[in-house]
Amino acid sequence: IDIKLPTADNSNDDSRRLPGEIIINLRKTGEITVNGVQRNDAELLVLLKHVVDPKTGFPNQPVLLRADKDTVYQKVIHVLDLCRGSDVWNISFAINAEEKAEK
């Protein structure tokens, strides 16, 4: 997926994913994909509600949001609102560790 993650000085090792974690990719255009499938708002909401439903999924389902570093902030907030609207609270953000310039 052609997403350039933002960088941060203090980041954790993102290679340690949680089992069953859902990865939401948000391109700078605002396009949302989950597991390689493009989703609109309604589809994402239904998917997330299904996976956190105690009868069909896991109430504490982890979600990883991978937003392109050039994504408009409001689009990130919109995806967070969709997560909140589907009762998803276990959300983390993917970033790259900032590469330090050698002195």
XYZ file of N, CA, C and O in Angstrom, residues 25-94:
280
model
N -6.049 1.367 6.580
C -5.132 2.220 5.834
C -5.900 3.421 5.311
O -6.971 3.271 4.721
N -5.340 4.594 5.550
C -5.966 5.841 5.107
C -4.972 6.576 4.216
O -3.939 7.049 4.679
N -5.295 6.616 2.933
C -4.418 7.299 1.979
C -4.625 8.803 2.090
O -5.630 9.266 2.613
N -3.681 9.550 1.547
C -3.785 11.009 1.625
C -4.994 11.535 0.869
O -5.476 12.622 1.136
N -5.533 10.739 -0.041
C -6.734 11.128 -0.789
C -7.995 10.945 0.045
O -9.072 11.374 -0.356
N -7.872 10.251 1.197
C -9.022 9.977 2.035
C -9.585 8.582 1.813
O -10.497 8.162 2.506
N -9.025 7.857 0.842
C -9.470 6.491 0.565
C -9.119 5.582 1.740
O -8.011 5.621 2.258
N -10.094 4.770 2.145
C -9.924 3.845 3.275
C -9.883 2.425 2.730
O -10.746 2.030 1.934
N -8.878 1.653 3.164
C -8.831 0.240 2.815
C -8.599 -0.577 4.081
O -7.915 -0.146 4.998
N -9.213 -1.770 4.088
C -9.017 -2.734 5.171
C -8.761 -4.075 4.502
O -9.572 -4.518 3.681
N -7.634 -4.691 4.837
C -7.255 -5.970 4.225
C -7.254 -5.900 2.701
O -7.704 -6.811 2.016
N -6.772 -4.782 2.175
C -6.658 -4.616 0.736
C -7.951 -4.302 0.015
O -7.977 -4.185 -1.202
N -9.040 -4.164 0.748
C -10.345 -3.882 0.148
C -10.755 -2.451 0.483
O -10.770 -2.063 1.653
N -11.060 -1.675 -0.560
C -11.508 -0.301 -0.326
C -12.880 -0.329 0.332
O -13.751 -1.123 -0.039
N -13.050 0.508 1.342
C -14.312 0.572 2.093
C -14.804 2.013 2.131
O -14.017 2.931 2.314
N -16.118 2.176 2.010
C -16.691 3.496 2.245
C -17.035 3.588 3.731
O -16.867 2.618 4.479
N -17.521 4.726 4.169
C -17.805 4.934 5.591
C -18.787 3.897 6.138
O -18.569 3.326 7.201
N -19.867 3.671 5.407
C -20.902 2.739 5.880
C -20.347 1.318 5.993
O -20.624 0.607 6.963
N -19.555 0.904 5.012
C -18.968 -0.442 5.034
C -17.989 -0.601 6.191
O -17.969 -1.641 6.858
N -17.184 0.430 6.431
C -16.242 0.366 7.545
C -16.989 0.289 8.874
O -16.627 -0.495 9.753
N -18.022 1.068 9.009
C -18.811 1.069 10.239
C -19.422 -0.313 10.502
O -19.338 -0.832 11.613
N -19.993 -0.921 9.477
C -20.583 -2.257 9.621
C -19.510 -3.275 9.991
O -19.706 -4.103 10.894
N -18.376 -3.230 9.319
C -17.282 -4.159 9.607
C -16.818 -4.033 11.053
O -16.685 -5.031 11.769
N -16.585 -2.796 11.490
C -16.089 -2.587 12.851
C -17.122 -2.999 13.896
O -16.773 -3.610 14.907
N -18.382 -2.689 13.656
C -19.434 -3.102 14.596
C -19.496 -4.614 14.715
O -19.693 -5.160 15.800
N -19.295 -5.290 13.601
C -19.335 -6.752 13.593
C -18.179 -7.348 14.407
O -18.386 -8.270 15.181
N -16.978 -6.789 14.241
C -15.827 -7.393 14.919
C -15.789 -7.098 16.411
O -15.155 -7.838 17.151
N -16.459 -6.056 16.875
C -16.452 -5.782 18.320
C -17.711 -6.285 19.019
O -17.795 -6.240 20.241
N -18.646 -6.801 18.249
C -19.866 -7.356 18.834
C -19.505 -8.606 19.632
O -18.890 -9.525 19.094
N -19.868 -8.668 20.924
C -19.520 -9.832 21.752
C -20.053 -11.155 21.199
O -19.487 -12.203 21.460
N -21.115 -11.113 20.398
C -21.689 -12.343 19.837
C -20.919 -12.833 18.611
O -20.911 -14.022 18.314
N -20.294 -11.920 17.876
C -19.628 -12.290 16.622
C -18.138 -12.014 16.608
O -17.437 -12.445 15.701
N -17.635 -11.272 17.575
C -16.231 -10.895 17.542
C -15.648 -10.733 18.929
O -15.961 -11.502 19.838
N -14.838 -9.701 19.082
C -14.126 -9.454 20.323
C -14.307 -7.998 20.740
O -13.888 -7.099 20.017
N -14.903 -7.743 21.906
C -15.185 -6.367 22.333
C -13.948 -5.466 22.415
O -14.052 -4.273 22.195
N -12.788 -6.014 22.688
C -11.564 -5.196 22.796
C -10.687 -5.339 21.566
O -9.464 -5.251 21.643
N -11.302 -5.547 20.427
C -10.583 -5.766 19.175
C -9.570 -4.645 18.917
O -9.938 -3.475 18.889
N -8.282 -4.981 18.741
C -7.296 -3.945 18.436
C -7.398 -3.489 16.983
O -7.613 -4.300 16.084
N -7.272 -2.192 16.786
C -7.292 -1.593 15.455
C -6.041 -0.739 15.314
O -5.711 0.043 16.206
N -5.345 -0.915 14.190
C -4.163 -0.113 13.884
C -4.517 0.813 12.734
O -4.951 0.359 11.672
N -4.355 2.109 12.942
C -4.632 3.103 11.905
C -3.312 3.518 11.270
O -2.420 4.019 11.948
N -3.209 3.273 9.965
C -2.034 3.658 9.185
C -2.460 4.789 8.253
O -3.038 4.536 7.204
N -2.216 6.020 8.658
C -2.597 7.171 7.841
C -1.358 7.752 7.181
O -0.314 7.907 7.820
N -1.472 8.064 5.904
C -0.379 8.695 5.182
C -0.012 10.004 5.873
O -0.891 10.712 6.376
N 1.272 10.318 5.892
C 1.727 11.520 6.597
C 1.164 12.804 5.997
O 1.105 13.827 6.664
N 0.710 12.748 4.748
C 0.154 13.932 4.096
C -1.377 13.962 4.132
O -2.000 14.807 3.490
N -1.976 13.059 4.875
C -3.433 13.029 5.002
C -3.912 14.251 5.783
O -3.317 14.625 6.790
N -4.970 14.846 5.311
C -5.573 15.973 6.026
C -6.054 15.473 7.391
O -6.703 14.424 7.485
N -5.701 16.199 8.426
C -6.000 15.795 9.808
C -7.481 15.474 10.008
O -7.835 14.523 10.695
N -8.358 16.234 9.384
C -9.801 16.015 9.537
C -10.202 14.619 9.064
O -11.119 14.013 9.615
N -9.508 14.084 8.062
C -9.826 12.740 7.573
C -9.447 11.682 8.613
O -10.131 10.677 8.766
N -8.349 11.914 9.324
C -7.950 11.003 10.408
C -9.005 11.043 11.509
O -9.446 9.998 12.012
N -9.431 12.231 11.869
C -10.459 12.385 12.898
C -11.760 11.704 12.458
O -12.443 11.073 13.261
N -12.073 11.803 11.192
C -13.280 11.159 10.672
C -13.215 9.635 10.873
O -14.192 9.025 11.309
N -12.074 9.023 10.569
C -11.927 7.575 10.772
C -12.017 7.246 12.263
O -12.640 6.258 12.658
N -11.428 8.083 13.104
C -11.540 7.864 14.556
C -12.994 7.956 15.008
O -13.432 7.196 15.879
N -13.753 8.888 14.431
C -15.185 8.996 14.747
C -15.939 7.728 14.338
O -16.834 7.272 15.055
N -15.583 7.157 13.186
C -16.214 5.906 12.755
C -15.879 4.777 13.731
O -16.742 3.967 14.069
N -14.640 4.739 14.192
C -14.249 3.732 15.183
C -15.050 3.917 16.466
O -15.600 2.957 17.015
N -15.126 5.126 16.919
C -15.863 5.405 18.153
C -17.348 5.078 17.993
O -17.977 4.527 18.895
N -17.890 5.389 16.819
C -19.295 5.103 16.543
C -19.609 3.618 16.495
O -20.754 3.215 16.631
N -18.591 2.803 16.296
C -18.794 1.354 16.278
C -18.306 0.707 17.566
O -18.203 -0.508 17.654
N -17.992 1.527 18.551
C -17.567 1.077 19.875
C -16.167 0.458 19.885
O -15.872 -0.406 20.701
N -15.315 0.880 18.949
C -13.905 0.480 18.936
C -13.121 1.516 19.727
O -13.182 2.701 19.432
N -12.415 1.049 20.750
C -11.644 1.958 21.596
C -10.166 1.597 21.640
O -9.343 2.394 22.056
N -9.808 0.398 21.229
C -8.427 -0.072 21.278
C -7.745 0.267 19.951
O -7.612 -0.570 19.072
N -7.327 1.528 19.812
C -6.788 2.042 18.554
C -5.346 2.494 18.769
O -5.034 3.174 19.739
N -4.493 2.109 17.835
C -3.114 2.606 17.856
C -2.789 3.169 16.478
O -3.495 2.909 15.499
N -1.725 3.950 16.415
C -1.317 4.601 15.178
C 0.023 4.066 14.729
O 0.943 3.932 15.534
N 0.146 3.775 13.456
C 1.410 3.321 12.892
C 2.265 4.533 12.521
O 1.776 5.491 11.931
